[in-house]
């Protein structure tokens, strides 16, 4: 069977088998008569390209096997309800397919611009940092370890007040920095690098300025990496 309706929800979820690997997509109640039509729809809407990029990058290793660290649709919906926005199909699919995982190879990335998304005023004591690149450490899922460092739910809770609202951390570079996706309407789906060493936290901001930190200042330690989930994977490359 190529598709099924998830009863109790306002969407239909599409299961597509390509090369022996299943992907899950929301098709918003669009109906198809044959499996071929379904596969062609998925290909035309470019919703499987990140899978091809994973192959180009040498493959992904699921960590903690045989423990399943992937998310189910109910857990995806919990995240969406907590954040107040729907996850793009590519990220939904990835979390349900891979969970806590890392690349087999050393995979690196560079920002679209070396300048942060917010530049401080000239009279500020804060420095403006540049960022030239890092590597992928681990993608988040359901971490079975007690500390839960790779647990997506823990990371959402831990960083929610340190990042702009509706930002979702979904991976780390392994050095305390986060790879995050914006689910805000104005920059929906954009992917950023969040550098903890360049963070000016809200308490220090208040001590210096006597004011509550504006939302835009939280972009001080964010660098744009990609325009969407597929674009993020397309920009990654193996270190040589």
PDB file of C-alpha atoms in Angstrom:
ATOM      1  CA  UNK A   1       0.000   0.000   0.000  1.00  0.00           C
ATOM      2  CA  UNK A   2       1.434   3.380  -1.003  1.00  0.00           C
ATOM      3  CA  UNK A   3      -0.685   5.652   1.142  1.00  0.00           C
ATOM      4  CA  UNK A   4      -2.911   5.664   4.188  1.00  0.00           C
ATOM      5  CA  UNK A   5      -5.140   8.146   5.983  1.00  0.00           C
ATOM      6  CA  UNK A   6      -4.262   9.005   9.560  1.00  0.00           C
ATOM      7  CA  UNK A   7      -7.731   9.066  11.093  1.00  0.00           C
ATOM      8  CA  UNK A   8      -8.357  11.666  13.778  1.00  0.00           C
ATOM      9  CA  UNK A   9      -6.176  14.258  12.059  1.00  0.00           C
ATOM     10  CA  UNK A  10      -6.915  16.769   9.334  1.00  0.00           C
ATOM     11  CA  UNK A  11      -4.128  15.488   7.092  1.00  0.00           C
ATOM     12  CA  UNK A  12      -3.296  12.405   5.077  1.00  0.00           C
ATOM     13  CA  UNK A  13       0.156  10.891   5.312  1.00  0.00           C
ATOM     14  CA  UNK A  14       1.847   9.457   2.277  1.00  0.00           C
ATOM     15  CA  UNK A  15       4.159   6.446   2.447  1.00  0.00           C
ATOM     16  CA  UNK A  16       6.478   6.211  -0.533  1.00  0.00           C
ATOM     17  CA  UNK A  17       8.901   3.341  -1.080  1.00  0.00           C
ATOM     18  CA  UNK A  18      11.884   4.456  -3.131  1.00  0.00           C
ATOM     19  CA  UNK A  19      14.775   2.050  -3.447  1.00  0.00           C
ATOM     20  CA  UNK A  20      13.541   0.031  -0.498  1.00  0.00           C
ATOM     21  CA  UNK A  21      13.389   3.060   1.793  1.00  0.00           C
ATOM     22  CA  UNK A  22      10.105   4.527   3.021  1.00  0.00           C
ATOM     23  CA  UNK A  23       9.441   8.241   3.344  1.00  0.00           C
ATOM     24  CA  UNK A  24       6.466   9.944   4.954  1.00  0.00           C
ATOM     25  CA  UNK A  25       4.842  13.054   3.492  1.00  0.00           C
ATOM     26  CA  UNK A  26       1.751  15.089   4.189  1.00  0.00           C
ATOM     27  CA  UNK A  27      -0.319  15.424   1.027  1.00  0.00           C
ATOM     28  CA  UNK A  28      -3.156  17.519   2.492  1.00  0.00           C
ATOM     29  CA  UNK A  29      -5.920  15.094   1.502  1.00  0.00           C
ATOM     30  CA  UNK A  30      -4.806  14.928  -2.152  1.00  0.00           C
ATOM     31  CA  UNK A  31      -6.033  11.632  -3.633  1.00  0.00           C
ATOM     32  CA  UNK A  32      -4.170   9.417  -6.094  1.00  0.00           C
ATOM     33  CA  UNK A  33      -5.376   6.393  -8.054  1.00  0.00           C
ATOM     34  CA  UNK A  34      -2.086   4.503  -8.342  1.00  0.00           C
ATOM     35  CA  UNK A  35       1.211   4.087  -6.533  1.00  0.00           C
ATOM     36  CA  UNK A  36       2.976   5.460  -9.605  1.00  0.00           C
ATOM     37  CA  UNK A  37       1.027   8.730  -9.348  1.00  0.00           C
ATOM     38  CA  UNK A  38       1.970   9.029  -5.678  1.00  0.00           C
ATOM     39  CA  UNK A  39       5.677   8.509  -6.358  1.00  0.00           C
ATOM     40  CA  UNK A  40       5.628  10.967  -9.235  1.00  0.00           C
ATOM     41  CA  UNK A  41       3.939  13.564  -6.987  1.00  0.00           C
ATOM     42  CA  UNK A  42       6.648  13.164  -4.329  1.00  0.00           C
ATOM     43  CA  UNK A  43       9.440  13.420  -6.890  1.00  0.00           C
ATOM     44  CA  UNK A  44       7.930  16.483  -8.614  1.00  0.00           C
ATOM     45  CA  UNK A  45       7.539  18.328  -5.316  1.00  0.00           C
ATOM     46  CA  UNK A  46      11.230  17.629  -4.561  1.00  0.00           C
ATOM     47  CA  UNK A  47      10.535  16.120  -1.150  1.00  0.00           C
ATOM     48  CA  UNK A  48      13.037  13.284  -1.362  1.00  0.00           C
ATOM     49  CA  UNK A  49      16.159  15.168  -2.417  1.00  0.00           C
ATOM     50  CA  UNK A  50      17.758  15.164   1.042  1.00  0.00           C
ATOM     51  CA  UNK A  51      17.853  11.351   0.901  1.00  0.00           C
ATOM     52  CA  UNK A  52      19.938  11.510  -2.262  1.00  0.00           C
ATOM     53  CA  UNK A  53      22.271  13.981  -0.558  1.00  0.00           C
ATOM     54  CA  UNK A  54      22.754  11.595   2.366  1.00  0.00           C
ATOM     55  CA  UNK A  55      23.996   8.967  -0.092  1.00  0.00           C
ATOM     56  CA  UNK A  56      26.373  11.525  -1.634  1.00  0.00           C
ATOM     57  CA  UNK A  57      27.727  12.307   1.838  1.00  0.00           C
ATOM     58  CA  UNK A  58      28.502   8.663   2.614  1.00  0.00           C
ATOM     59  CA  UNK A  59      25.423   7.610   4.559  1.00  0.00           C
ATOM     60  CA  UNK A  60      24.012   8.080   8.047  1.00  0.00           C
ATOM     61  CA  UNK A  61      24.554   5.883  11.074  1.00  0.00           C
ATOM     62  CA  UNK A  62      21.641   5.333  13.462  1.00  0.00           C
ATOM     63  CA  UNK A  63      22.995   5.506  16.994  1.00  0.00           C
ATOM     64  CA  UNK A  64      21.982   3.354  19.986  1.00  0.00           C
ATOM     65  CA  UNK A  65      20.719   0.433  17.887  1.00  0.00           C
ATOM     66  CA  UNK A  66      18.762  -1.745  18.496  1.00  0.00           C
ATOM     67  CA  UNK A  67      16.977   0.976  20.512  1.00  0.00           C
ATOM     68  CA  UNK A  68      14.597   2.967  18.333  1.00  0.00           C
ATOM     69  CA  UNK A  69      15.306   6.694  18.653  1.00  0.00           C
ATOM     70  CA  UNK A  70      12.995   7.875  15.848  1.00  0.00           C
ATOM     71  CA  UNK A  71       9.893   9.965  16.499  1.00  0.00           C
ATOM     72  CA  UNK A  72       6.361   8.843  15.701  1.00  0.00           C
ATOM     73  CA  UNK A  73       3.677  11.108  14.278  1.00  0.00           C
ATOM     74  CA  UNK A  74       2.150  11.773  17.693  1.00  0.00           C
ATOM     75  CA  UNK A  75       5.510  13.014  18.990  1.00  0.00           C
ATOM     76  CA  UNK A  76       5.927  15.189  15.901  1.00  0.00           C
ATOM     77  CA  UNK A  77       2.513  16.707  16.578  1.00  0.00           C
ATOM     78  CA  UNK A  78       3.507  17.314  20.215  1.00  0.00           C
ATOM     79  CA  UNK A  79       6.535  19.336  19.066  1.00  0.00           C
ATOM     80  CA  UNK A  80       4.393  21.276  16.606  1.00  0.00           C
ATOM     81  CA  UNK A  81       1.826  22.035  19.299  1.00  0.00           C
ATOM     82  CA  UNK A  82       4.512  23.190  21.755  1.00  0.00           C
ATOM     83  CA  UNK A  83       6.227  25.442  19.209  1.00  0.00           C
ATOM     84  CA  UNK A  84       3.021  26.617  17.569  1.00  0.00           C
ATOM     85  CA  UNK A  85       3.964  25.796  13.987  1.00  0.00           C
ATOM     86  CA  UNK A  86       4.066  22.861  11.610  1.00  0.00           C
ATOM     87  CA  UNK A  87       7.408  21.255  10.806  1.00  0.00           C
ATOM     88  CA  UNK A  88       8.363  21.166   7.108  1.00  0.00           C
ATOM     89  CA  UNK A  89       7.838  17.751   5.533  1.00  0.00           C
ATOM     90  CA  UNK A  90      11.564  17.092   5.090  1.00  0.00           C
ATOM     91  CA  UNK A  91      12.379  17.535   8.778  1.00  0.00           C
ATOM     92  CA  UNK A  92       9.278  15.565   9.776  1.00  0.00           C
ATOM     93  CA  UNK A  93      10.391  12.706   7.555  1.00  0.00           C
ATOM     94  CA  UNK A  94      13.974  12.815   8.835  1.00  0.00           C
ATOM     95  CA  UNK A  95      12.971  12.653  12.506  1.00  0.00           C
ATOM     96  CA  UNK A  96      10.659   9.713  11.793  1.00  0.00           C
ATOM     97  CA  UNK A  97      13.267   7.894   9.711  1.00  0.00           C
ATOM     98  CA  UNK A  98      16.618   8.405  11.454  1.00  0.00           C
ATOM     99  CA  UNK A  99      16.255   9.716  15.018  1.00  0.00           C
ATOM    100  CA  UNK A 100      19.543  10.096  16.918  1.00  0.00           C
ATOM    101  CA  UNK A 101      22.136   9.675  14.188  1.00  0.00           C
ATOM    102  CA  UNK A 102      25.410  10.870  12.726  1.00  0.00           C
ATOM    103  CA  UNK A 103      27.209  10.763   9.412  1.00  0.00           C
ATOM    104  CA  UNK A 104      29.631   7.954   8.684  1.00  0.00           C
ATOM    105  CA  UNK A 105      32.033  10.550   7.254  1.00  0.00           C
ATOM    106  CA  UNK A 106      33.241  13.893   8.628  1.00  0.00           C
ATOM    107  CA  UNK A 107      30.663  16.227   7.106  1.00  0.00           C
ATOM    108  CA  UNK A 108      31.220  19.981   7.238  1.00  0.00           C
ATOM    109  CA  UNK A 109      29.301  23.144   6.417  1.00  0.00           C
ATOM    110  CA  UNK A 110      29.870  26.868   5.914  1.00  0.00           C
ATOM    111  CA  UNK A 111      27.446  29.765   6.458  1.00  0.00           C
ATOM    112  CA  UNK A 112      25.908  31.668   3.575  1.00  0.00           C
ATOM    113  CA  UNK A 113      27.479  34.787   5.152  1.00  0.00           C
ATOM    114  CA  UNK A 114      30.284  34.908   7.730  1.00  0.00           C
ATOM    115  CA  UNK A 115      28.464  37.798   9.457  1.00  0.00           C
ATOM    116  CA  UNK A 116      25.868  37.107  12.148  1.00  0.00           C
ATOM    117  CA  UNK A 117      22.218  37.908  11.542  1.00  0.00           C
ATOM    118  CA  UNK A 118      22.371  40.817  14.030  1.00  0.00           C
ATOM    119  CA  UNK A 119      25.148  43.386  14.280  1.00  0.00           C
ATOM    120  CA  UNK A 120      25.514  45.295  17.558  1.00  0.00           C
ATOM    121  CA  UNK A 121      25.387  49.078  17.791  1.00  0.00           C
ATOM    122  CA  UNK A 122      28.729  50.830  17.680  1.00  0.00           C
ATOM    123  CA  UNK A 123      28.352  52.008  21.303  1.00  0.00           C
ATOM    124  CA  UNK A 124      27.724  48.454  22.563  1.00  0.00           C
ATOM    125  CA  UNK A 125      30.424  46.676  24.545  1.00  0.00           C
ATOM    126  CA  UNK A 126      29.590  43.460  22.710  1.00  0.00           C
ATOM    127  CA  UNK A 127      31.835  42.210  19.962  1.00  0.00           C
ATOM    128  CA  UNK A 128      30.540  41.126  16.565  1.00  0.00           C
ATOM    129  CA  UNK A 129      31.778  37.656  15.723  1.00  0.00           C
ATOM    130  CA  UNK A 130      32.293  35.989  12.384  1.00  0.00           C
ATOM    131  CA  UNK A 131      31.749  32.310  11.670  1.00  0.00           C
ATOM    132  CA  UNK A 132      33.403  30.367   8.868  1.00  0.00           C
ATOM    133  CA  UNK A 133      32.170  26.828   9.378  1.00  0.00           C
ATOM    134  CA  UNK A 134      31.909  23.693  11.504  1.00  0.00           C
ATOM    135  CA  UNK A 135      30.927  20.046  11.180  1.00  0.00           C
ATOM    136  CA  UNK A 136      27.854  17.938  11.857  1.00  0.00           C
ATOM    137  CA  UNK A 137      28.052  16.141  15.173  1.00  0.00           C
ATOM    138  CA  UNK A 138      24.745  14.422  15.941  1.00  0.00           C
ATOM    139  CA  UNK A 139      21.156  14.773  14.752  1.00  0.00           C
ATOM    140  CA  UNK A 140      18.594  14.694  17.552  1.00  0.00           C
ATOM    141  CA  UNK A 141      15.821  12.202  18.218  1.00  0.00           C
ATOM    142  CA  UNK A 142      14.684  10.369  21.345  1.00  0.00           C
ATOM    143  CA  UNK A 143      17.865   9.921  23.376  1.00  0.00           C
ATOM    144  CA  UNK A 144      17.768   6.748  25.507  1.00  0.00           C
ATOM    145  CA  UNK A 145      20.659   7.919  27.696  1.00  0.00           C
ATOM    146  CA  UNK A 146      19.885   9.326  31.151  1.00  0.00           C
ATOM    147  CA  UNK A 147      21.501  12.716  30.464  1.00  0.00           C
ATOM    148  CA  UNK A 148      19.579  13.064  27.199  1.00  0.00           C
ATOM    149  CA  UNK A 149      22.085  15.330  25.418  1.00  0.00           C
ATOM    150  CA  UNK A 150      20.771  14.224  22.019  1.00  0.00           C
ATOM    151  CA  UNK A 151      17.103  14.273  22.963  1.00  0.00           C
ATOM    152  CA  UNK A 152      15.164  16.716  20.801  1.00  0.00           C
ATOM    153  CA  UNK A 153      12.557  17.386  23.496  1.00  0.00           C
ATOM    154  CA  UNK A 154      15.243  18.215  26.071  1.00  0.00           C
ATOM    155  CA  UNK A 155      17.015  20.533  23.645  1.00  0.00           C
ATOM    156  CA  UNK A 156      13.811  22.364  22.710  1.00  0.00           C
ATOM    157  CA  UNK A 157      13.146  23.044  26.391  1.00  0.00           C
ATOM    158  CA  UNK A 158      16.757  23.895  27.217  1.00  0.00           C
ATOM    159  CA  UNK A 159      17.205  26.500  24.460  1.00  0.00           C
ATOM    160  CA  UNK A 160      13.723  27.973  24.077  1.00  0.00           C
ATOM    161  CA  UNK A 161      14.531  31.166  26.039  1.00  0.00           C
ATOM    162  CA  UNK A 162      18.043  31.522  24.611  1.00  0.00           C
ATOM    163  CA  UNK A 163      16.987  31.585  20.959  1.00  0.00           C
ATOM    164  CA  UNK A 164      14.363  33.544  19.033  1.00  0.00           C
ATOM    165  CA  UNK A 165      10.845  32.192  19.548  1.00  0.00           C
ATOM    166  CA  UNK A 166       9.741  29.231  17.417  1.00  0.00           C
ATOM    167  CA  UNK A 167      13.305  28.111  16.731  1.00  0.00           C
ATOM    168  CA  UNK A 168      13.891  24.345  16.746  1.00  0.00           C
ATOM    169  CA  UNK A 169      17.327  22.843  17.507  1.00  0.00           C
ATOM    170  CA  UNK A 170      17.608  19.564  15.589  1.00  0.00           C
ATOM    171  CA  UNK A 171      21.355  18.845  15.587  1.00  0.00           C
ATOM    172  CA  UNK A 172      24.666  19.789  17.226  1.00  0.00           C
ATOM    173  CA  UNK A 173      28.198  20.209  15.969  1.00  0.00           C
ATOM    174  CA  UNK A 174      29.406  18.349  19.054  1.00  0.00           C
ATOM    175  CA  UNK A 175      30.950  21.456  20.642  1.00  0.00           C
ATOM    176  CA  UNK A 176      27.915  22.897  22.392  1.00  0.00           C
ATOM    177  CA  UNK A 177      26.621  24.721  19.324  1.00  0.00           C
ATOM    178  CA  UNK A 178      23.260  24.073  17.690  1.00  0.00           C
ATOM    179  CA  UNK A 179      21.886  23.686  14.182  1.00  0.00           C
ATOM    180  CA  UNK A 180      18.399  25.131  14.289  1.00  0.00           C
ATOM    181  CA  UNK A 181      15.402  25.702  12.061  1.00  0.00           C
ATOM    182  CA  UNK A 182      13.132  28.727  12.237  1.00  0.00           C
ATOM    183  CA  UNK A 183       9.416  27.996  12.286  1.00  0.00           C
ATOM    184  CA  UNK A 184       8.507  31.684  12.479  1.00  0.00           C
ATOM    185  CA  UNK A 185       6.248  32.937   9.705  1.00  0.00           C
ATOM    186  CA  UNK A 186       8.687  35.582   8.471  1.00  0.00           C
ATOM    187  CA  UNK A 187      11.658  33.218   8.022  1.00  0.00           C
ATOM    188  CA  UNK A 188       9.948  29.826   8.014  1.00  0.00           C
ATOM    189  CA  UNK A 189      12.190  26.878   7.214  1.00  0.00           C
ATOM    190  CA  UNK A 190      15.484  28.789   7.233  1.00  0.00           C
ATOM    191  CA  UNK A 191      18.321  26.931   8.933  1.00  0.00           C
ATOM    192  CA  UNK A 192      20.922  28.603  11.143  1.00  0.00           C
ATOM    193  CA  UNK A 193      24.045  27.867  13.160  1.00  0.00           C
ATOM    194  CA  UNK A 194      23.713  28.965  16.813  1.00  0.00           C
ATOM    195  CA  UNK A 195      27.068  29.616  18.530  1.00  0.00           C
ATOM    196  CA  UNK A 196      27.006  29.385  22.325  1.00  0.00           C
ATOM    197  CA  UNK A 197      30.342  31.199  22.669  1.00  0.00           C
ATOM    198  CA  UNK A 198      28.939  34.297  20.949  1.00  0.00           C
ATOM    199  CA  UNK A 199      25.784  34.353  23.083  1.00  0.00           C
ATOM    200  CA  UNK A 200      24.939  37.493  25.078  1.00  0.00           C
ATOM    201  CA  UNK A 201      22.314  36.164  27.459  1.00  0.00           C
ATOM    202  CA  UNK A 202      19.221  38.068  28.576  1.00  0.00           C
ATOM    203  CA  UNK A 203      20.437  38.558  32.157  1.00  0.00           C
ATOM    204  CA  UNK A 204      23.731  40.130  31.089  1.00  0.00           C
ATOM    205  CA  UNK A 205      21.893  42.264  28.546  1.00  0.00           C
ATOM    206  CA  UNK A 206      19.632  43.609  31.284  1.00  0.00           C
ATOM    207  CA  UNK A 207      22.570  44.281  33.625  1.00  0.00           C
ATOM    208  CA  UNK A 208      24.315  46.342  30.947  1.00  0.00           C
ATOM    209  CA  UNK A 209      21.365  48.117  29.327  1.00  0.00           C
ATOM    210  CA  UNK A 210      18.661  48.095  32.015  1.00  0.00           C
ATOM    211  CA  UNK A 211      16.192  46.773  29.429  1.00  0.00           C
ATOM    212  CA  UNK A 212      14.682  43.455  28.406  1.00  0.00           C
ATOM    213  CA  UNK A 213      16.534  41.923  25.470  1.00  0.00           C
ATOM    214  CA  UNK A 214      14.616  42.543  22.219  1.00  0.00           C
ATOM    215  CA  UNK A 215      13.887  39.523  20.037  1.00  0.00           C
ATOM    216  CA  UNK A 216      16.152  40.755  17.242  1.00  0.00           C
ATOM    217  CA  UNK A 217      19.215  40.778  19.515  1.00  0.00           C
ATOM    218  CA  UNK A 218      18.863  36.997  19.879  1.00  0.00           C
ATOM    219  CA  UNK A 219      20.047  36.802  16.261  1.00  0.00           C
ATOM    220  CA  UNK A 220      23.480  38.035  17.439  1.00  0.00           C
ATOM    221  CA  UNK A 221      24.927  34.503  17.478  1.00  0.00           C
ATOM    222  CA  UNK A 222      23.002  33.047  14.533  1.00  0.00           C
ATOM    223  CA  UNK A 223      24.447  32.494  11.069  1.00  0.00           C
ATOM    224  CA  UNK A 224      22.325  31.528   8.082  1.00  0.00           C
ATOM    225  CA  UNK A 225      23.210  28.105   6.695  1.00  0.00           C
ATOM    226  CA  UNK A 226      20.438  27.241   4.248  1.00  0.00           C
ATOM    227  CA  UNK A 227      17.077  28.290   2.846  1.00  0.00           C
ATOM    228  CA  UNK A 228      15.299  25.012   3.689  1.00  0.00           C
ATOM    229  CA  UNK A 229      15.925  21.434   4.806  1.00  0.00           C
ATOM    230  CA  UNK A 230      16.843  20.068   1.371  1.00  0.00           C
ATOM    231  CA  UNK A 231      19.090  23.071   0.703  1.00  0.00           C
ATOM    232  CA  UNK A 232      20.868  22.403   4.005  1.00  0.00           C
ATOM    233  CA  UNK A 233      21.841  18.888   2.933  1.00  0.00           C
ATOM    234  CA  UNK A 234      22.773  20.066  -0.552  1.00  0.00           C
ATOM    235  CA  UNK A 235      25.292  22.521   0.947  1.00  0.00           C
ATOM    236  CA  UNK A 236      26.986  19.927   3.166  1.00  0.00           C
ATOM    237  CA  UNK A 237      30.181  18.249   1.975  1.00  0.00           C
ATOM    238  CA  UNK A 238      32.618  15.611   3.157  1.00  0.00           C
ATOM    239  CA  UNK A 239      35.889  16.920   4.541  1.00  0.00           C
ATOM    240  CA  UNK A 240      38.837  15.840   2.421  1.00  0.00           C
TER     241      UNK A 240
END
